[in-house]
């Protein structure tokens, strides 16, 4: 992996390609640009005596499936295969099955607003010594399925687009939505973020918002700090006590 990143470092730096492990991905707006970058990639591979496995190559595709996601010009969504697996998932009859369901849905948690709050009954069930799949668990199970079976679409992050981070918090947990302005002039969700509050955090009423803002900023720092960003949150007089990047525009709502 280090070698691949090294030989393609210039193309990676210029944002022409994305490298994951030994996979190289090219995404462009036009066929001409795509072919030009493809030639650069092949030239570098030839210089470094790297070989392609043709059976694994996909060229000039308008959409691709990768790592459980489907990506096209509209955005990114859970793959149809994973959506089908969720749709077919039966009501759990054991803690192990609940854990499997949590693992499957948690992989796509960035598509679900307030994931931690919705999944709370299932997490609590796993922590118990006895298995009791009650109405709260069934509601949580079905709601998570419904939100992913509809195959939600998130916008693809753009370093140059206007960015907003919407945050909120309660005694149960923290939540955030990273949004960006699209070509249509509207704000679109790029990802959702949520975290359950620990027992200690849930008792810190006076600083709970500081905690959730800090948590969101740390989790999304690469996205928020890469361009002109706005933080929208329910805040009080202590906002000046939060150590936040000066380039971030803070809007209290």
PDB file of C-alpha atoms in Angstrom:
ATOM      1  CA  UNK A   1       0.000   0.000   0.000  1.00  0.00           C
ATOM      2  CA  UNK A   2       2.827   2.419   0.841  1.00  0.00           C
ATOM      3  CA  UNK A   3       4.457   1.711  -2.503  1.00  0.00           C
ATOM      4  CA  UNK A   4       1.210   2.399  -4.386  1.00  0.00           C
ATOM      5  CA  UNK A   5       0.743   5.677  -2.516  1.00  0.00           C
ATOM      6  CA  UNK A   6       4.342   6.604  -3.238  1.00  0.00           C
ATOM      7  CA  UNK A   7       4.296   6.036  -7.005  1.00  0.00           C
ATOM      8  CA  UNK A   8       0.939   7.792  -7.405  1.00  0.00           C
ATOM      9  CA  UNK A   9       1.644  10.573  -4.896  1.00  0.00           C
ATOM     10  CA  UNK A  10       1.415  13.388  -7.463  1.00  0.00           C
ATOM     11  CA  UNK A  11      -1.928  12.233  -8.857  1.00  0.00           C
ATOM     12  CA  UNK A  12      -3.254  11.716  -5.321  1.00  0.00           C
ATOM     13  CA  UNK A  13      -2.073  15.186  -4.275  1.00  0.00           C
ATOM     14  CA  UNK A  14      -3.744  16.792  -7.284  1.00  0.00           C
ATOM     15  CA  UNK A  15      -7.009  14.996  -6.529  1.00  0.00           C
ATOM     16  CA  UNK A  16      -6.967  13.123  -9.833  1.00  0.00           C
ATOM     17  CA  UNK A  17      -7.218   9.659  -8.299  1.00  0.00           C
ATOM     18  CA  UNK A  18      -8.189   7.951  -5.050  1.00  0.00           C
ATOM     19  CA  UNK A  19      -6.150   4.991  -3.833  1.00  0.00           C
ATOM     20  CA  UNK A  20      -7.388   2.391  -1.352  1.00  0.00           C
ATOM     21  CA  UNK A  21      -5.085  -0.538  -0.642  1.00  0.00           C
ATOM     22  CA  UNK A  22      -4.080  -1.629  -4.173  1.00  0.00           C
ATOM     23  CA  UNK A  23      -7.154  -0.196  -5.905  1.00  0.00           C
ATOM     24  CA  UNK A  24      -6.989   2.987  -7.982  1.00  0.00           C
ATOM     25  CA  UNK A  25     -10.170   4.971  -8.665  1.00  0.00           C
ATOM     26  CA  UNK A  26     -10.681   7.805 -11.137  1.00  0.00           C
ATOM     27  CA  UNK A  27     -13.742  10.064 -11.089  1.00  0.00           C
ATOM     28  CA  UNK A  28     -14.174  12.874 -13.626  1.00  0.00           C
ATOM     29  CA  UNK A  29     -16.898  15.049 -15.116  1.00  0.00           C
ATOM     30  CA  UNK A  30     -15.976  14.302 -18.744  1.00  0.00           C
ATOM     31  CA  UNK A  31     -14.801  11.302 -20.756  1.00  0.00           C
ATOM     32  CA  UNK A  32     -11.882  13.319 -22.162  1.00  0.00           C
ATOM     33  CA  UNK A  33     -10.555  14.141 -18.704  1.00  0.00           C
ATOM     34  CA  UNK A  34     -11.102  10.546 -17.624  1.00  0.00           C
ATOM     35  CA  UNK A  35      -9.051   9.145 -20.501  1.00  0.00           C
ATOM     36  CA  UNK A  36      -6.270  11.669 -19.904  1.00  0.00           C
ATOM     37  CA  UNK A  37      -5.927  10.673 -16.239  1.00  0.00           C
ATOM     38  CA  UNK A  38      -6.176   7.002 -17.177  1.00  0.00           C
ATOM     39  CA  UNK A  39      -3.217   7.468 -19.523  1.00  0.00           C
ATOM     40  CA  UNK A  40      -1.229   9.087 -16.715  1.00  0.00           C
ATOM     41  CA  UNK A  41      -2.043   6.175 -14.397  1.00  0.00           C
ATOM     42  CA  UNK A  42      -1.044   3.575 -16.993  1.00  0.00           C
ATOM     43  CA  UNK A  43       2.168   5.459 -17.756  1.00  0.00           C
ATOM     44  CA  UNK A  44       3.159   5.461 -14.078  1.00  0.00           C
ATOM     45  CA  UNK A  45       2.326   1.774 -13.804  1.00  0.00           C
ATOM     46  CA  UNK A  46       4.467   1.001 -16.835  1.00  0.00           C
ATOM     47  CA  UNK A  47       7.396   2.990 -15.435  1.00  0.00           C
ATOM     48  CA  UNK A  48       7.192   1.087 -12.142  1.00  0.00           C
ATOM     49  CA  UNK A  49       6.541  -2.316 -13.757  1.00  0.00           C
ATOM     50  CA  UNK A  50       3.117  -2.678 -12.156  1.00  0.00           C
ATOM     51  CA  UNK A  51       0.556  -5.012 -13.685  1.00  0.00           C
ATOM     52  CA  UNK A  52      -3.236  -4.833 -13.924  1.00  0.00           C
ATOM     53  CA  UNK A  53      -5.609  -7.738 -13.473  1.00  0.00           C
ATOM     54  CA  UNK A  54      -7.959  -7.077 -16.388  1.00  0.00           C
ATOM     55  CA  UNK A  55     -10.799  -9.142 -14.913  1.00  0.00           C
ATOM     56  CA  UNK A  56     -10.971  -6.703 -11.992  1.00  0.00           C
ATOM     57  CA  UNK A  57     -10.823  -3.518 -14.081  1.00  0.00           C
ATOM     58  CA  UNK A  58     -13.883  -1.358 -14.717  1.00  0.00           C
ATOM     59  CA  UNK A  59     -13.368   1.503 -17.150  1.00  0.00           C
ATOM     60  CA  UNK A  60     -15.665   4.402 -18.132  1.00  0.00           C
ATOM     61  CA  UNK A  61     -18.447   3.401 -15.738  1.00  0.00           C
ATOM     62  CA  UNK A  62     -21.226   5.824 -14.782  1.00  0.00           C
ATOM     63  CA  UNK A  63     -21.657   4.059 -11.431  1.00  0.00           C
ATOM     64  CA  UNK A  64     -19.564   1.680  -9.360  1.00  0.00           C
ATOM     65  CA  UNK A  65     -20.087  -0.588  -6.358  1.00  0.00           C
ATOM     66  CA  UNK A  66     -17.238  -0.521  -3.861  1.00  0.00           C
ATOM     67  CA  UNK A  67     -16.820  -1.474  -0.196  1.00  0.00           C
ATOM     68  CA  UNK A  68     -20.573  -1.868   0.250  1.00  0.00           C
ATOM     69  CA  UNK A  69     -21.451   1.437  -1.418  1.00  0.00           C
ATOM     70  CA  UNK A  70     -22.796   2.466  -4.797  1.00  0.00           C
ATOM     71  CA  UNK A  71     -21.397   5.705  -6.209  1.00  0.00           C
ATOM     72  CA  UNK A  72     -22.602   7.734  -9.186  1.00  0.00           C
ATOM     73  CA  UNK A  73     -22.981  11.383 -10.207  1.00  0.00           C
ATOM     74  CA  UNK A  74     -25.854  11.818  -7.757  1.00  0.00           C
ATOM     75  CA  UNK A  75     -23.962  10.688  -4.672  1.00  0.00           C
ATOM     76  CA  UNK A  76     -23.261   7.614  -2.577  1.00  0.00           C
ATOM     77  CA  UNK A  77     -25.737   5.062  -1.214  1.00  0.00           C
ATOM     78  CA  UNK A  78     -25.699   1.593   0.388  1.00  0.00           C
ATOM     79  CA  UNK A  79     -25.222  -1.158  -2.197  1.00  0.00           C
ATOM     80  CA  UNK A  80     -28.277  -3.062  -3.393  1.00  0.00           C
ATOM     81  CA  UNK A  81     -26.757  -6.293  -2.083  1.00  0.00           C
ATOM     82  CA  UNK A  82     -26.493  -4.928   1.453  1.00  0.00           C
ATOM     83  CA  UNK A  83     -29.926  -3.326   1.261  1.00  0.00           C
ATOM     84  CA  UNK A  84     -31.389  -6.697   0.266  1.00  0.00           C
ATOM     85  CA  UNK A  85     -29.580  -8.373   3.167  1.00  0.00           C
ATOM     86  CA  UNK A  86     -31.143  -5.852   5.540  1.00  0.00           C
ATOM     87  CA  UNK A  87     -34.584  -6.268   4.032  1.00  0.00           C
ATOM     88  CA  UNK A  88     -34.366 -10.050   4.463  1.00  0.00           C
ATOM     89  CA  UNK A  89     -32.975  -9.855   8.011  1.00  0.00           C
ATOM     90  CA  UNK A  90     -35.461 -11.611  10.337  1.00  0.00           C
ATOM     91  CA  UNK A  91     -36.494 -10.367  13.759  1.00  0.00           C
ATOM     92  CA  UNK A  92     -33.578 -11.351  16.037  1.00  0.00           C
ATOM     93  CA  UNK A  93     -34.102 -14.268  18.400  1.00  0.00           C
ATOM     94  CA  UNK A  94     -30.803 -14.068  20.264  1.00  0.00           C
ATOM     95  CA  UNK A  95     -28.192 -11.573  21.406  1.00  0.00           C
ATOM     96  CA  UNK A  96     -25.838 -12.813  18.684  1.00  0.00           C
ATOM     97  CA  UNK A  97     -28.416 -12.004  16.003  1.00  0.00           C
ATOM     98  CA  UNK A  98     -28.948  -8.547  17.510  1.00  0.00           C
ATOM     99  CA  UNK A  99     -25.191  -7.972  17.413  1.00  0.00           C
ATOM    100  CA  UNK A 100     -25.109  -9.035  13.752  1.00  0.00           C
ATOM    101  CA  UNK A 101     -27.897  -6.600  12.928  1.00  0.00           C
ATOM    102  CA  UNK A 102     -26.210  -3.757  14.808  1.00  0.00           C
ATOM    103  CA  UNK A 103     -22.962  -4.486  12.979  1.00  0.00           C
ATOM    104  CA  UNK A 104     -24.674  -4.428   9.586  1.00  0.00           C
ATOM    105  CA  UNK A 105     -26.604  -1.207  10.196  1.00  0.00           C
ATOM    106  CA  UNK A 106     -23.736   0.507  12.019  1.00  0.00           C
ATOM    107  CA  UNK A 107     -21.580   0.199   8.890  1.00  0.00           C
ATOM    108  CA  UNK A 108     -24.076   2.532   7.196  1.00  0.00           C
ATOM    109  CA  UNK A 109     -24.761   4.757  10.200  1.00  0.00           C
ATOM    110  CA  UNK A 110     -23.621   7.884   8.346  1.00  0.00           C
ATOM    111  CA  UNK A 111     -26.808   7.555   6.248  1.00  0.00           C
ATOM    112  CA  UNK A 112     -29.099   7.611   9.303  1.00  0.00           C
ATOM    113  CA  UNK A 113     -29.856  10.752  11.262  1.00  0.00           C
ATOM    114  CA  UNK A 114     -29.804  10.124  15.053  1.00  0.00           C
ATOM    115  CA  UNK A 115     -28.584   6.552  14.564  1.00  0.00           C
ATOM    116  CA  UNK A 116     -27.383   6.228  18.167  1.00  0.00           C
ATOM    117  CA  UNK A 117     -30.721   7.328  19.612  1.00  0.00           C
ATOM    118  CA  UNK A 118     -32.712   5.024  17.340  1.00  0.00           C
ATOM    119  CA  UNK A 119     -30.447   2.043  18.056  1.00  0.00           C
ATOM    120  CA  UNK A 120     -30.317   2.717  21.817  1.00  0.00           C
ATOM    121  CA  UNK A 121     -32.790  -0.071  22.805  1.00  0.00           C
ATOM    122  CA  UNK A 122     -30.772  -2.636  20.838  1.00  0.00           C
ATOM    123  CA  UNK A 123     -27.500  -1.565  22.451  1.00  0.00           C
ATOM    124  CA  UNK A 124     -29.149  -1.796  25.874  1.00  0.00           C
ATOM    125  CA  UNK A 125     -30.422  -5.289  25.064  1.00  0.00           C
ATOM    126  CA  UNK A 126     -26.911  -6.468  24.196  1.00  0.00           C
ATOM    127  CA  UNK A 127     -25.653  -5.169  27.546  1.00  0.00           C
ATOM    128  CA  UNK A 128     -28.219  -7.183  29.521  1.00  0.00           C
ATOM    129  CA  UNK A 129     -27.709 -10.697  30.825  1.00  0.00           C
ATOM    130  CA  UNK A 130     -31.112 -11.885  29.581  1.00  0.00           C
ATOM    131  CA  UNK A 131     -32.629 -11.686  26.101  1.00  0.00           C
ATOM    132  CA  UNK A 132     -35.885  -9.734  26.013  1.00  0.00           C
ATOM    133  CA  UNK A 133     -36.756  -8.368  22.571  1.00  0.00           C
ATOM    134  CA  UNK A 134     -39.570  -6.016  23.638  1.00  0.00           C
ATOM    135  CA  UNK A 135     -41.642  -3.426  21.739  1.00  0.00           C
ATOM    136  CA  UNK A 136     -38.909  -0.779  22.038  1.00  0.00           C
ATOM    137  CA  UNK A 137     -36.387  -3.159  20.466  1.00  0.00           C
ATOM    138  CA  UNK A 138     -38.807  -4.121  17.697  1.00  0.00           C
ATOM    139  CA  UNK A 139     -39.464  -0.449  16.925  1.00  0.00           C
ATOM    140  CA  UNK A 140     -35.721   0.258  16.826  1.00  0.00           C
ATOM    141  CA  UNK A 141     -35.099  -2.773  14.604  1.00  0.00           C
ATOM    142  CA  UNK A 142     -37.824  -1.837  12.124  1.00  0.00           C
ATOM    143  CA  UNK A 143     -36.944   1.866  12.007  1.00  0.00           C
ATOM    144  CA  UNK A 144     -33.296   1.159  11.205  1.00  0.00           C
ATOM    145  CA  UNK A 145     -34.339  -1.278   8.479  1.00  0.00           C
ATOM    146  CA  UNK A 146     -36.799   1.194   6.961  1.00  0.00           C
ATOM    147  CA  UNK A 147     -34.250   4.003   6.849  1.00  0.00           C
ATOM    148  CA  UNK A 148     -31.723   1.882   4.935  1.00  0.00           C
ATOM    149  CA  UNK A 149     -34.037  -0.194   2.747  1.00  0.00           C
ATOM    150  CA  UNK A 150     -35.126   3.000   0.974  1.00  0.00           C
ATOM    151  CA  UNK A 151     -31.449   3.249  -0.135  1.00  0.00           C
ATOM    152  CA  UNK A 152     -30.779   6.845   1.017  1.00  0.00           C
ATOM    153  CA  UNK A 153     -28.349   8.947  -1.012  1.00  0.00           C
ATOM    154  CA  UNK A 154     -25.677  11.230   0.442  1.00  0.00           C
ATOM    155  CA  UNK A 155     -23.923  13.947  -1.531  1.00  0.00           C
ATOM    156  CA  UNK A 156     -20.258  13.403  -2.341  1.00  0.00           C
ATOM    157  CA  UNK A 157     -18.013  15.735  -0.356  1.00  0.00           C
ATOM    158  CA  UNK A 158     -16.452  18.616  -2.290  1.00  0.00           C
ATOM    159  CA  UNK A 159     -13.497  20.547  -0.789  1.00  0.00           C
ATOM    160  CA  UNK A 160     -14.603  23.715  -2.611  1.00  0.00           C
ATOM    161  CA  UNK A 161     -18.318  23.771  -1.726  1.00  0.00           C
ATOM    162  CA  UNK A 162     -19.928  25.841   1.022  1.00  0.00           C
ATOM    163  CA  UNK A 163     -20.091  23.596   4.085  1.00  0.00           C
ATOM    164  CA  UNK A 164     -22.361  23.615   7.132  1.00  0.00           C
ATOM    165  CA  UNK A 165     -22.133  21.477  10.262  1.00  0.00           C
ATOM    166  CA  UNK A 166     -25.489  21.306  12.066  1.00  0.00           C
ATOM    167  CA  UNK A 167     -25.252  20.009  15.634  1.00  0.00           C
ATOM    168  CA  UNK A 168     -27.606  19.257  18.508  1.00  0.00           C
ATOM    169  CA  UNK A 169     -27.454  17.417  21.816  1.00  0.00           C
ATOM    170  CA  UNK A 170     -29.505  16.028  24.668  1.00  0.00           C
ATOM    171  CA  UNK A 171     -28.914  13.907  27.749  1.00  0.00           C
ATOM    172  CA  UNK A 172     -29.172  10.826  25.502  1.00  0.00           C
ATOM    173  CA  UNK A 173     -26.447  11.778  23.052  1.00  0.00           C
ATOM    174  CA  UNK A 174     -24.907  14.082  20.463  1.00  0.00           C
ATOM    175  CA  UNK A 175     -25.694  14.464  16.795  1.00  0.00           C
ATOM    176  CA  UNK A 176     -24.410  16.291  13.754  1.00  0.00           C
ATOM    177  CA  UNK A 177     -25.147  16.677  10.054  1.00  0.00           C
ATOM    178  CA  UNK A 178     -22.462  17.704   7.580  1.00  0.00           C
ATOM    179  CA  UNK A 179     -24.116  19.517   4.673  1.00  0.00           C
ATOM    180  CA  UNK A 180     -22.836  21.126   1.478  1.00  0.00           C
ATOM    181  CA  UNK A 181     -24.286  23.395  -1.161  1.00  0.00           C
ATOM    182  CA  UNK A 182     -24.972  21.584  -4.430  1.00  0.00           C
ATOM    183  CA  UNK A 183     -25.017  22.872  -8.001  1.00  0.00           C
ATOM    184  CA  UNK A 184     -28.755  23.482  -7.528  1.00  0.00           C
ATOM    185  CA  UNK A 185     -28.012  26.009  -4.770  1.00  0.00           C
ATOM    186  CA  UNK A 186     -29.571  23.831  -2.053  1.00  0.00           C
ATOM    187  CA  UNK A 187     -27.842  22.279   0.946  1.00  0.00           C
ATOM    188  CA  UNK A 188     -27.534  18.483   0.820  1.00  0.00           C
ATOM    189  CA  UNK A 189     -26.450  16.044   3.565  1.00  0.00           C
ATOM    190  CA  UNK A 190     -22.972  14.588   3.129  1.00  0.00           C
ATOM    191  CA  UNK A 191     -23.063  12.481   6.278  1.00  0.00           C
ATOM    192  CA  UNK A 192     -24.833  12.110   9.607  1.00  0.00           C
ATOM    193  CA  UNK A 193     -22.958  11.673  12.859  1.00  0.00           C
ATOM    194  CA  UNK A 194     -24.270  10.589  16.252  1.00  0.00           C
ATOM    195  CA  UNK A 195     -22.854   9.340  19.533  1.00  0.00           C
ATOM    196  CA  UNK A 196     -24.548   8.050  22.645  1.00  0.00           C
ATOM    197  CA  UNK A 197     -23.790  10.004  25.806  1.00  0.00           C
ATOM    198  CA  UNK A 198     -22.065   8.048  28.532  1.00  0.00           C
ATOM    199  CA  UNK A 199     -23.619   7.981  31.996  1.00  0.00           C
ATOM    200  CA  UNK A 200     -21.160  10.669  33.095  1.00  0.00           C
ATOM    201  CA  UNK A 201     -21.752  12.861  30.020  1.00  0.00           C
ATOM    202  CA  UNK A 202     -25.542  12.674  30.381  1.00  0.00           C
ATOM    203  CA  UNK A 203     -25.278  14.293  33.823  1.00  0.00           C
ATOM    204  CA  UNK A 204     -23.199  17.250  32.589  1.00  0.00           C
ATOM    205  CA  UNK A 205     -26.155  19.414  31.570  1.00  0.00           C
ATOM    206  CA  UNK A 206     -24.232  22.694  31.577  1.00  0.00           C
ATOM    207  CA  UNK A 207     -21.550  21.538  29.149  1.00  0.00           C
ATOM    208  CA  UNK A 208     -23.349  18.898  27.096  1.00  0.00           C
ATOM    209  CA  UNK A 209     -23.458  21.163  24.025  1.00  0.00           C
ATOM    210  CA  UNK A 210     -19.737  21.890  24.307  1.00  0.00           C
ATOM    211  CA  UNK A 211     -19.144  18.152  24.372  1.00  0.00           C
ATOM    212  CA  UNK A 212     -21.218  17.436  21.303  1.00  0.00           C
ATOM    213  CA  UNK A 213     -19.739  20.322  19.319  1.00  0.00           C
ATOM    214  CA  UNK A 214     -16.233  19.154  20.208  1.00  0.00           C
ATOM    215  CA  UNK A 215     -17.108  15.531  19.356  1.00  0.00           C
ATOM    216  CA  UNK A 216     -18.532  16.530  15.983  1.00  0.00           C
ATOM    217  CA  UNK A 217     -15.582  18.772  15.154  1.00  0.00           C
ATOM    218  CA  UNK A 218     -13.041  16.069  15.996  1.00  0.00           C
ATOM    219  CA  UNK A 219     -14.889  13.409  13.964  1.00  0.00           C
ATOM    220  CA  UNK A 220     -15.340  15.673  10.937  1.00  0.00           C
ATOM    221  CA  UNK A 221     -12.244  17.866  11.217  1.00  0.00           C
ATOM    222  CA  UNK A 222     -10.854  17.010   7.767  1.00  0.00           C
ATOM    223  CA  UNK A 223     -14.149  17.957   6.118  1.00  0.00           C
ATOM    224  CA  UNK A 224     -14.919  21.041   8.182  1.00  0.00           C
ATOM    225  CA  UNK A 225     -11.477  22.652   8.145  1.00  0.00           C
ATOM    226  CA  UNK A 226     -10.737  22.107   4.453  1.00  0.00           C
ATOM    227  CA  UNK A 227     -12.812  25.057   3.239  1.00  0.00           C
ATOM    228  CA  UNK A 228     -15.136  27.880   4.329  1.00  0.00           C
ATOM    229  CA  UNK A 229     -17.447  26.279   6.862  1.00  0.00           C
ATOM    230  CA  UNK A 230     -20.356  27.261   9.066  1.00  0.00           C
ATOM    231  CA  UNK A 231     -21.248  25.717  12.413  1.00  0.00           C
ATOM    232  CA  UNK A 232     -24.936  25.874  13.320  1.00  0.00           C
ATOM    233  CA  UNK A 233     -25.873  24.841  16.843  1.00  0.00           C
ATOM    234  CA  UNK A 234     -28.109  25.536  19.819  1.00  0.00           C
ATOM    235  CA  UNK A 235     -25.605  27.494  21.908  1.00  0.00           C
ATOM    236  CA  UNK A 236     -25.518  29.762  24.964  1.00  0.00           C
ATOM    237  CA  UNK A 237     -23.263  32.523  26.271  1.00  0.00           C
ATOM    238  CA  UNK A 238     -20.295  30.184  26.741  1.00  0.00           C
ATOM    239  CA  UNK A 239     -19.646  29.769  23.008  1.00  0.00           C
ATOM    240  CA  UNK A 240     -16.528  31.935  23.318  1.00  0.00           C
ATOM    241  CA  UNK A 241     -15.085  29.308  25.670  1.00  0.00           C
ATOM    242  CA  UNK A 242     -14.915  26.684  22.918  1.00  0.00           C
ATOM    243  CA  UNK A 243     -11.551  26.440  21.148  1.00  0.00           C
ATOM    244  CA  UNK A 244     -12.573  26.391  17.474  1.00  0.00           C
ATOM    245  CA  UNK A 245     -10.617  27.137  14.314  1.00  0.00           C
ATOM    246  CA  UNK A 246     -10.871  30.897  13.529  1.00  0.00           C
ATOM    247  CA  UNK A 247     -11.800  30.158   9.924  1.00  0.00           C
ATOM    248  CA  UNK A 248     -15.019  28.517  11.107  1.00  0.00           C
ATOM    249  CA  UNK A 249     -18.080  30.788  11.035  1.00  0.00           C
ATOM    250  CA  UNK A 250     -20.317  30.169  14.075  1.00  0.00           C
ATOM    251  CA  UNK A 251     -24.069  30.720  13.823  1.00  0.00           C
ATOM    252  CA  UNK A 252     -26.200  30.295  16.961  1.00  0.00           C
ATOM    253  CA  UNK A 253     -29.755  29.092  16.337  1.00  0.00           C
TER     254      UNK A 253
END
